Short mmCIF file of C-alpha atoms and ligand atoms in Angstrom, two decimals:
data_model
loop_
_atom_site.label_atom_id
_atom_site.label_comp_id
_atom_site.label_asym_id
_atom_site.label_seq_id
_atom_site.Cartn_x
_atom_site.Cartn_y
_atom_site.Cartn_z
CA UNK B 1 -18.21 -191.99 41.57
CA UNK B 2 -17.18 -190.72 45.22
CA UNK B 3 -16.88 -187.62 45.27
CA UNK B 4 -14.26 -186.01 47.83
CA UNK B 5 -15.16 -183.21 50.05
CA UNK B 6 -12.50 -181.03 51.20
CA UNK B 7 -13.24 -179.43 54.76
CA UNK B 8 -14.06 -175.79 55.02
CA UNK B 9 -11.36 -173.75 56.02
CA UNK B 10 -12.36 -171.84 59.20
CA UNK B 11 -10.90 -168.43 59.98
CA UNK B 12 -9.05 -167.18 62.98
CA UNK B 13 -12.24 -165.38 64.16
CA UNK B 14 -14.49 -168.51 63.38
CA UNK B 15 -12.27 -170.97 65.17
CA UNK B 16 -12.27 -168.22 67.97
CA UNK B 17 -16.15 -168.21 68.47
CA UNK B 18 -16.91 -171.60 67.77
CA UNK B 19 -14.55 -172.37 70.74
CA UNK B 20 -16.24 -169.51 72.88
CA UNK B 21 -19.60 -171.35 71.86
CA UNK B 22 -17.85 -174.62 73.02
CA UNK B 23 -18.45 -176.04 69.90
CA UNK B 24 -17.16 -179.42 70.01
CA UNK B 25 -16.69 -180.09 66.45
CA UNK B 26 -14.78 -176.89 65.94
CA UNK B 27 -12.93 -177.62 68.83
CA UNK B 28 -11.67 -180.74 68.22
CA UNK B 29 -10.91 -179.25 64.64
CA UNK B 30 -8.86 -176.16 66.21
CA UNK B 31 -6.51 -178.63 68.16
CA UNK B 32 -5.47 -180.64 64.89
CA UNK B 33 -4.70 -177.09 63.67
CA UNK B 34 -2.97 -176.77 66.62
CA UNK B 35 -0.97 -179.91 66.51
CA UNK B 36 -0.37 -179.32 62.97
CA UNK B 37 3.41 -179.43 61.63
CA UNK B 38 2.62 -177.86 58.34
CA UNK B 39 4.09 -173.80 58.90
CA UNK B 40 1.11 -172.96 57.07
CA UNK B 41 -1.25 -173.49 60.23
CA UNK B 42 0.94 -172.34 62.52
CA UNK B 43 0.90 -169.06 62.16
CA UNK B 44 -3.27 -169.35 62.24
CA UNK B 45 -3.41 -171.61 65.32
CA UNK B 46 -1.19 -168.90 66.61
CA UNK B 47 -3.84 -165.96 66.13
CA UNK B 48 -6.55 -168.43 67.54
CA UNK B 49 -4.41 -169.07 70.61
CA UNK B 50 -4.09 -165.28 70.88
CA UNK B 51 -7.23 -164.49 70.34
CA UNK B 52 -8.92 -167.19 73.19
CA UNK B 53 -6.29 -166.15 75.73
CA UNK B 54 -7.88 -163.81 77.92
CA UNK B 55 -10.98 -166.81 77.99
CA UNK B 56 -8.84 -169.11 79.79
CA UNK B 57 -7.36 -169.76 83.26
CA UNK B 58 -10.50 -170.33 85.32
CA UNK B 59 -10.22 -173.28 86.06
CA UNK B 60 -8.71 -176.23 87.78
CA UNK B 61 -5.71 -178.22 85.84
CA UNK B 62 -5.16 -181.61 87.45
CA UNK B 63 -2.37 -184.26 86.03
CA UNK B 64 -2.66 -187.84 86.90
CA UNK B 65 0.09 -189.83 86.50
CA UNK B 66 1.17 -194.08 87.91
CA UNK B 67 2.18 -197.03 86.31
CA UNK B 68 0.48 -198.43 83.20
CA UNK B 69 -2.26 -200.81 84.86
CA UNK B 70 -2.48 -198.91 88.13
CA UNK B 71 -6.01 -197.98 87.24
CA UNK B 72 -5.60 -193.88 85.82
CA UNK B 73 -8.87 -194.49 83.17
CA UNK B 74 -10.61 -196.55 85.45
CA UNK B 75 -10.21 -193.55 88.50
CA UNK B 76 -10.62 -190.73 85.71
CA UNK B 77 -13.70 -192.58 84.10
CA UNK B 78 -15.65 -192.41 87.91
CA UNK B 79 -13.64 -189.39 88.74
CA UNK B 80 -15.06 -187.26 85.32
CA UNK B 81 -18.33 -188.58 85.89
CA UNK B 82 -18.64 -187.87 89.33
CA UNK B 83 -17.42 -184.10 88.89
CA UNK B 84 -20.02 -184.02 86.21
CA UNK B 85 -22.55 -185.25 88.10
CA UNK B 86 -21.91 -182.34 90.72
CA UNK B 87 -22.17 -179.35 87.19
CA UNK B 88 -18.74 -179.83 86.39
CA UNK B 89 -17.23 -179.93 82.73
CA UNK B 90 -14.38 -181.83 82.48
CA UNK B 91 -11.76 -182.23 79.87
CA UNK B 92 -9.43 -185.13 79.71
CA UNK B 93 -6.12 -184.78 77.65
CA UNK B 94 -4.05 -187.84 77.50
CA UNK B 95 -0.41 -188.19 76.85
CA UNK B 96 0.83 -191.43 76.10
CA UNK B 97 5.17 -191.05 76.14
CA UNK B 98 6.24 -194.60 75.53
CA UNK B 99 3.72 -194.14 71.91
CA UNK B 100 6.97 -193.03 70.34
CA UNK B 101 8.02 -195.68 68.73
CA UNK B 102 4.77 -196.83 67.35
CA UNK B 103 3.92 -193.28 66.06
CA UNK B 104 0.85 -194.12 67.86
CA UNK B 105 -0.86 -193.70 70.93
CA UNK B 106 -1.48 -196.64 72.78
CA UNK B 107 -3.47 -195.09 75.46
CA UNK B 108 -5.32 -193.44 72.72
CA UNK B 109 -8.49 -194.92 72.42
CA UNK B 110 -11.54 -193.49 73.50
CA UNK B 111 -12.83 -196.55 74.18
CA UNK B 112 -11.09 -196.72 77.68
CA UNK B 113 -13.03 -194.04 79.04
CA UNK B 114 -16.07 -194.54 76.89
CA UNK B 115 -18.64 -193.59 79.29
CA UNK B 116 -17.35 -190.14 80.05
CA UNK B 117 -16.13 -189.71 76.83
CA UNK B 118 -20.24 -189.92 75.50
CA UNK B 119 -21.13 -188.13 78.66
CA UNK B 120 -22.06 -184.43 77.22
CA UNK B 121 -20.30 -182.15 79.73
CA UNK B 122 -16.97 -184.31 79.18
CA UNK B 123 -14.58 -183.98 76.18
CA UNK B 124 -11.87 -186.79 76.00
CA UNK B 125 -8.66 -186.55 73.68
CA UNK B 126 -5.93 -188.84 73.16
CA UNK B 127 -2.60 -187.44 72.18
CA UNK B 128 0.07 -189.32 70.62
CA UNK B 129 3.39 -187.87 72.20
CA UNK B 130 5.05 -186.97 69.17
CA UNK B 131 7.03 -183.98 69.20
CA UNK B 132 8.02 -183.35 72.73
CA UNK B 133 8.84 -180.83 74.62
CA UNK B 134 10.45 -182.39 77.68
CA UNK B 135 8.31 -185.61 77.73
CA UNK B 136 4.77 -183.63 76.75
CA UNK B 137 3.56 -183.27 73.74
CA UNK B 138 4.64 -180.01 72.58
CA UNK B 139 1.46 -178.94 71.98
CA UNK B 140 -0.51 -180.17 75.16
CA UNK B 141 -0.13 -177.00 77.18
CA UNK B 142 -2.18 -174.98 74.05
CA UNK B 143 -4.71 -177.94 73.82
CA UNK B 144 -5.46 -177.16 77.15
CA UNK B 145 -5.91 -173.52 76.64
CA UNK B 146 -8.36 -174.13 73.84
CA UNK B 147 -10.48 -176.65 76.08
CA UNK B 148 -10.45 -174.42 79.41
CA UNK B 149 -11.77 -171.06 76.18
CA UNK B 150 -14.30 -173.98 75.38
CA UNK B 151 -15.98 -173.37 78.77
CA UNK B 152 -13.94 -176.96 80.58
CA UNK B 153 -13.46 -176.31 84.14
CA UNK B 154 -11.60 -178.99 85.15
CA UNK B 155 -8.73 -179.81 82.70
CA UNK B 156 -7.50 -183.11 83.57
CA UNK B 157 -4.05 -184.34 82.07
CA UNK B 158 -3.14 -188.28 82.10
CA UNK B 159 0.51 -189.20 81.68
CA UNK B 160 1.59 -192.79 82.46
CA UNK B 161 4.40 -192.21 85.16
CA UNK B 162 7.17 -194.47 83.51
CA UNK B 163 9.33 -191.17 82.58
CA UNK B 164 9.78 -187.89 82.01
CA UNK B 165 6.47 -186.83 81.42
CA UNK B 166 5.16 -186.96 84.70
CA UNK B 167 7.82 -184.32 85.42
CA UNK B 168 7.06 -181.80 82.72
CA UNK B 169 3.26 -182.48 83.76
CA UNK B 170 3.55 -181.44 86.85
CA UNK B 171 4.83 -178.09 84.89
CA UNK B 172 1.32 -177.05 83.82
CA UNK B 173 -1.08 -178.23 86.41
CA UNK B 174 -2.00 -176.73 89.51
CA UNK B 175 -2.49 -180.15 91.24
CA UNK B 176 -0.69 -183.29 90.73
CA UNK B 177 -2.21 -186.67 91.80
CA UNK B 178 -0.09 -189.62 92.06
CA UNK B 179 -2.01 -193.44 91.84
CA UNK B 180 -0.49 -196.55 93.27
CA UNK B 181 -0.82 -199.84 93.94
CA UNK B 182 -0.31 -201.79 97.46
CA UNK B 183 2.48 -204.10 97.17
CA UNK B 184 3.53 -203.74 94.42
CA UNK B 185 6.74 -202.42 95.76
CA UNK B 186 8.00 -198.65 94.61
CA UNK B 187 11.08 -200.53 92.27
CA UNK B 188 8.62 -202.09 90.41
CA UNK B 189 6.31 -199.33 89.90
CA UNK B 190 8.75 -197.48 88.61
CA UNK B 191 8.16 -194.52 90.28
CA UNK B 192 11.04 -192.52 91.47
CA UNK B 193 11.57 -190.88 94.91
CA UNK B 194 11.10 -187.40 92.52
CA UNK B 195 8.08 -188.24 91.25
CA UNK B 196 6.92 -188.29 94.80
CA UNK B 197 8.06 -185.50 96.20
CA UNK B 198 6.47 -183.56 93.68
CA UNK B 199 3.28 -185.40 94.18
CA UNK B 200 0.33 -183.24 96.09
CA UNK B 201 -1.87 -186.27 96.91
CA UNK B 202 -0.94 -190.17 96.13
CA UNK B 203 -4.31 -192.22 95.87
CA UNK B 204 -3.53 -196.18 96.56
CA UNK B 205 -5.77 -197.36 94.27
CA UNK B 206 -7.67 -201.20 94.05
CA UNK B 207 -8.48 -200.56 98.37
CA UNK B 208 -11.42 -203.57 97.65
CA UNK B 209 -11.78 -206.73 98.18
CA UNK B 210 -9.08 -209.39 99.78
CA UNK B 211 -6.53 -205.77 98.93
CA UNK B 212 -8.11 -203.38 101.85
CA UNK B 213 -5.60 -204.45 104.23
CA UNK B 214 -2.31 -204.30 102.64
CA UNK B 215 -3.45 -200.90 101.10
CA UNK B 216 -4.29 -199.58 104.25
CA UNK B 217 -0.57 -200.72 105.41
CA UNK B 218 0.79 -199.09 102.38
CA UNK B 219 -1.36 -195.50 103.33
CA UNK B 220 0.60 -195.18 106.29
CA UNK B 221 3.91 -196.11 105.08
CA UNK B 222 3.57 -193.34 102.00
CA UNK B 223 1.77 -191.01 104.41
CA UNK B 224 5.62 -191.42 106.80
CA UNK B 225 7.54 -191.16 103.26
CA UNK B 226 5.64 -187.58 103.04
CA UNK B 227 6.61 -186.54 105.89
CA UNK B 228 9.98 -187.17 105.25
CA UNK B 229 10.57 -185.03 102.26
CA UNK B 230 11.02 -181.12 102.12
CA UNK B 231 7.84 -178.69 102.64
CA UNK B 232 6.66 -177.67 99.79
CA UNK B 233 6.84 -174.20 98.50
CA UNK B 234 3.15 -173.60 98.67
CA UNK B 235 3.27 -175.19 102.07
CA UNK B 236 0.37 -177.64 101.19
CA UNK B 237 1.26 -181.19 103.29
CA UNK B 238 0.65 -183.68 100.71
CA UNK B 239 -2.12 -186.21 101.38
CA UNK B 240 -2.55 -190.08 101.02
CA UNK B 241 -6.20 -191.61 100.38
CA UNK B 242 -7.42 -195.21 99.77
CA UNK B 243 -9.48 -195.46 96.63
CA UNK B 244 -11.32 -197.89 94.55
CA UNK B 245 -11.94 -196.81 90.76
CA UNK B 246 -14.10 -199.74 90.46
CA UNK B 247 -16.15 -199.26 93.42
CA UNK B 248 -16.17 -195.52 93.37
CA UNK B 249 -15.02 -195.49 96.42
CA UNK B 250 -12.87 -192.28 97.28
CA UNK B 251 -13.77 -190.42 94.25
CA UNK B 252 -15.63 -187.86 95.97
CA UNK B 253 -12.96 -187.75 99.09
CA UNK B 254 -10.22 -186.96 96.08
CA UNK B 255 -12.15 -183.78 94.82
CA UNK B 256 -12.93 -182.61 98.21
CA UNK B 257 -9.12 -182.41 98.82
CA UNK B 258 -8.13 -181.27 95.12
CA UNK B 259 -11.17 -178.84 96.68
CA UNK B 260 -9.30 -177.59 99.98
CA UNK B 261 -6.09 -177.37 98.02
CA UNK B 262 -7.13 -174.52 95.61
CA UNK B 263 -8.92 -173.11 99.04
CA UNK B 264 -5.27 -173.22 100.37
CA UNK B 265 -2.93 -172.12 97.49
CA UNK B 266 -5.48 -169.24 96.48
CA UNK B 267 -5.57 -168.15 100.24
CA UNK B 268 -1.03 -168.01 100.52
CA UNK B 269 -1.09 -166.58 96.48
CA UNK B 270 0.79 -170.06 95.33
CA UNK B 271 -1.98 -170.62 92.98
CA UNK B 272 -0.98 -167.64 91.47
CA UNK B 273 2.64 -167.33 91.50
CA UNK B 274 2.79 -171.40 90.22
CA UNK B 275 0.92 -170.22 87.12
CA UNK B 276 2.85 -167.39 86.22
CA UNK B 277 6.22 -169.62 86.82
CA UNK B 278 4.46 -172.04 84.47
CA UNK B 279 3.90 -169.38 81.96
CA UNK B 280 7.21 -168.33 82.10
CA UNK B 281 9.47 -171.71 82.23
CA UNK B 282 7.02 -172.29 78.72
CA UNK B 283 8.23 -169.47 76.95
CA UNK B 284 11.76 -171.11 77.69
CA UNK B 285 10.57 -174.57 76.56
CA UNK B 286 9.61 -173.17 73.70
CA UNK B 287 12.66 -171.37 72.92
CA UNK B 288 14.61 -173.84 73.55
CA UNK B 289 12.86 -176.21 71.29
CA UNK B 290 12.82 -174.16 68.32
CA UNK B 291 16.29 -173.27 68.56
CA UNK B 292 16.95 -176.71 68.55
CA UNK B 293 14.74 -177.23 66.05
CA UNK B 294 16.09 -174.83 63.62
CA UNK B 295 19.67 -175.98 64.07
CA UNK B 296 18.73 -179.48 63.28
CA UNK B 297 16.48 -179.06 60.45
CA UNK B 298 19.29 -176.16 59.33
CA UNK B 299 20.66 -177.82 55.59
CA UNK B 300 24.51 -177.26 55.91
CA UNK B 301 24.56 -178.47 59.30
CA UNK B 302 22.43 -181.56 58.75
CA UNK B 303 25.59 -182.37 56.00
CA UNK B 304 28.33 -182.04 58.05
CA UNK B 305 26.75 -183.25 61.22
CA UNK B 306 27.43 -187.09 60.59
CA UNK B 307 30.85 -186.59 59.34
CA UNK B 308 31.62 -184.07 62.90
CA UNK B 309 29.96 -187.04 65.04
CA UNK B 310 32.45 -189.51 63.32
CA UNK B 311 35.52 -187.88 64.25
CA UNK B 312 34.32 -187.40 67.85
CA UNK B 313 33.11 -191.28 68.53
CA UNK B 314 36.66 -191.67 66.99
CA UNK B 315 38.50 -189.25 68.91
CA UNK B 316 39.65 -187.34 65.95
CA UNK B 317 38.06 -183.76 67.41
CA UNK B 318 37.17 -182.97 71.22
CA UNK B 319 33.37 -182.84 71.44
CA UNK B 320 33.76 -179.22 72.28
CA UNK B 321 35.44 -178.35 69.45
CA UNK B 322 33.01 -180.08 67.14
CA UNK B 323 30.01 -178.89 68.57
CA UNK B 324 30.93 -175.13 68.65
CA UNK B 325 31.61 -175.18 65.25
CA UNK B 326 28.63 -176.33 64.28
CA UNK B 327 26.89 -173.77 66.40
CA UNK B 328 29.02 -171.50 64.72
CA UNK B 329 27.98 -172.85 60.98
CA UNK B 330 24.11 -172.56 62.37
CA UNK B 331 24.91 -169.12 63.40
CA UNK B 332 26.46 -168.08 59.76
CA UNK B 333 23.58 -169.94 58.21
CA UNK B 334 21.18 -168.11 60.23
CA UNK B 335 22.46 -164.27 59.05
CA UNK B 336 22.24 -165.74 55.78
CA UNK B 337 18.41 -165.79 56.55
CA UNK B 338 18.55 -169.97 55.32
CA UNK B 339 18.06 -170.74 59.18
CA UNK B 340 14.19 -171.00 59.44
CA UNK B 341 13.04 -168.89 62.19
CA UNK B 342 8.90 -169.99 63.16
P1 GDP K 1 -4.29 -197.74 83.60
O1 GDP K 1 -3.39 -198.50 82.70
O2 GDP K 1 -3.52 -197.11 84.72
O3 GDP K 1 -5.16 -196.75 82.89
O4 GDP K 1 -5.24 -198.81 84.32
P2 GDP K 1 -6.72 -199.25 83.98
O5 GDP K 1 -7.69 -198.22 84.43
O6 GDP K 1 -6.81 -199.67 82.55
O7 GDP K 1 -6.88 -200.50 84.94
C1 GDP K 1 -6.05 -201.63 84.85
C2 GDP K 1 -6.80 -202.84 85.40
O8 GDP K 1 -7.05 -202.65 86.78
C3 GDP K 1 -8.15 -203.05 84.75
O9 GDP K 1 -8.36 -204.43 84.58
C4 GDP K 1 -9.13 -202.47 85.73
O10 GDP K 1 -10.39 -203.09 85.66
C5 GDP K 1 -8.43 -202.76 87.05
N1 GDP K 1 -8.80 -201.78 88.08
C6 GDP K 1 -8.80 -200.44 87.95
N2 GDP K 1 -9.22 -199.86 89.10
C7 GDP K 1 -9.48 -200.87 89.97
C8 GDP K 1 -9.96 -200.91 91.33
O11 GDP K 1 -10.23 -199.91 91.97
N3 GDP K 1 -10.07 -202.15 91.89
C9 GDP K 1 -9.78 -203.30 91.22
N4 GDP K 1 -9.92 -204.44 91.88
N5 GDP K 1 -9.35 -203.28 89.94
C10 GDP K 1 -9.21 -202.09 89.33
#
């Protein structure tokens, strides 16, 4: 008869120094606990996050982001491995948005960066979006936090730039890398005149073969775009490079800029000042989530809530109306303690 082992439940204080030991095993076990919806490991994952906080921060948080088949696990893949080839370790988080549906994450097998993923100073981990918290999984930002405690010191965080991910990743990195293709024309890469501007280097990826030329072209025409926009606050100029994923080529020239912008935003104190923005706008996210949460998952307002958003599509009550009562329900619910406050 098979006989069914239940896991060993770890304690705050074991998760904590099995992290601290960069323990992989534990690790990877602490950020299910982490992306856990049951309430009954959220208040745990909370102490662990507490208690790894002042072990984090150290370290260099990158997001990639560009169409799907632009080449993001192909450039992380030689990127990882050449960072660890120079003492580096590198964590790779991936967020795949347009999973949603599918419950799944498409992105999310290790198998398409299964060299760095076996390489021992690299740690790969697929997310399924899930919950979201403005396009990133809600729980990315503590994932991180747990990898950078596990000794990682270069977080890297792939988003496929089709939405608003990319936007919200930019929210927790320090740098934000933008890949493209030549040609391909920016309509039908779907990337956005935002999405640029808030890019700090774009890499034109596939530079080989029969495709130097036209990406060289398309270098200079992004490098003018650049110029065009606003400077940014941390007064970095953002940078365009030619790279080939496949043929390593530019890998190294990417980290040496990645390189000379920490140099730069640690000299001016942007660094700095980014993070603690970042720090801060999450505390809103977060608020802002669970009071949404709350309100939906509250019981009398998930019974009147169809019959309200009938007689607005029908014109029966002003949208206004309708939705500050129901604010005002949530709120009586909530004295009455049966609004769930995590
Ligand atoms: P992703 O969807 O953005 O992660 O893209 P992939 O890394 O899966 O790459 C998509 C396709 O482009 C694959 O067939 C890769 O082999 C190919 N590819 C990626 N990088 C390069 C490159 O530098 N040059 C060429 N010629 N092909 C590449």
């Amino acid at each position: 008869m098979k006989k069914l082992f239940k896991k060993r439940k770890y304690s705050a204080d074991e998760y904590a120094q099995g992290i601290l030991q960069g323990d992989r095993i534990i690790l990877s076990r602490a950020i299910t606990l982490i992306e856990s919806k049951l309430h009954s490991d959220n208040e745990l994952a909370e102490t662990v996050l507490q208690k790894i906080l002042p072990f984090t921060g150290n370290t260099l948080r990158i997001g990639i982001t560009g169409i799907p088949g632009a080449g993001k696990s192909t450039f992380i893949e030689a990127f990882g491995k050449y960072l660890t080839s120079i003492g580096k370790q590198v964590a790779v988080l991936t967020i795949d948005p347009t999973s949603r549906k599918t419950k799944g994450s498409i992105l999310g097998d290790k198998t398409r960066m299964e060299e760095l993923a076996n390489d021992v100073n690299a740690y790969v981990r697929p997310s399924a979006s899930g919950d979201t918290l403005g396009g990133v999984h809600s729980k990315t930002r503590e994932t991180m936090l747990l990898c950078e405690a596990a000794g990682f010191d270069v977080i890297i965080i792939e988003t496929v730039g089709v939405g608003q991910s990319e936007v919200s990743v930019k929210g927790i990195v320090d740098f934000f890398l933008l890949i493209m293709l030549a040609g391909a024309g920016d309509e039908l890469q779907g990337i956005k005149r935002g999405i640029m501007e808030m890019a700090d280097a774009i890499l034109i990826n596939k530079a080989d073969g029969d495709n130097i030329t036209a990406c060289k072209r398309a270098k200079q025409e992004y490098a003018n775009a650049l110029h065009m926009f606003a400077p940014q606050e941390n007064r970095w100029n953002p940078q365009v490079l030619l790279c080939s994923a496949i043929q390593k080529m530019g890998i190294a020239e990417t980290w040496q800029l990645i390189r000379q912008f920490e140099i730069h935003a640690k000299e001016n104190g942007s660094f700095n000042r980014n993070r603690q923005t970042q720090n801060r706008q999450w505390m809103h996210d977060v608020i802002s989530y669970y009071l949404q949460h709350n309100f939906y998952n509250n019981g009398s307002i998930k019974d009147v809530l169809p019959n309200q958003e009938q007689r607005v599509e029908t014109g029966k009550t002003p949208a206004v109306v309708a939705a500050k009562k129901l604010l005002k329900m949530a709120e009586v619910a909530g004295d009455k303690k049966t609004c769930e406050i995590y």
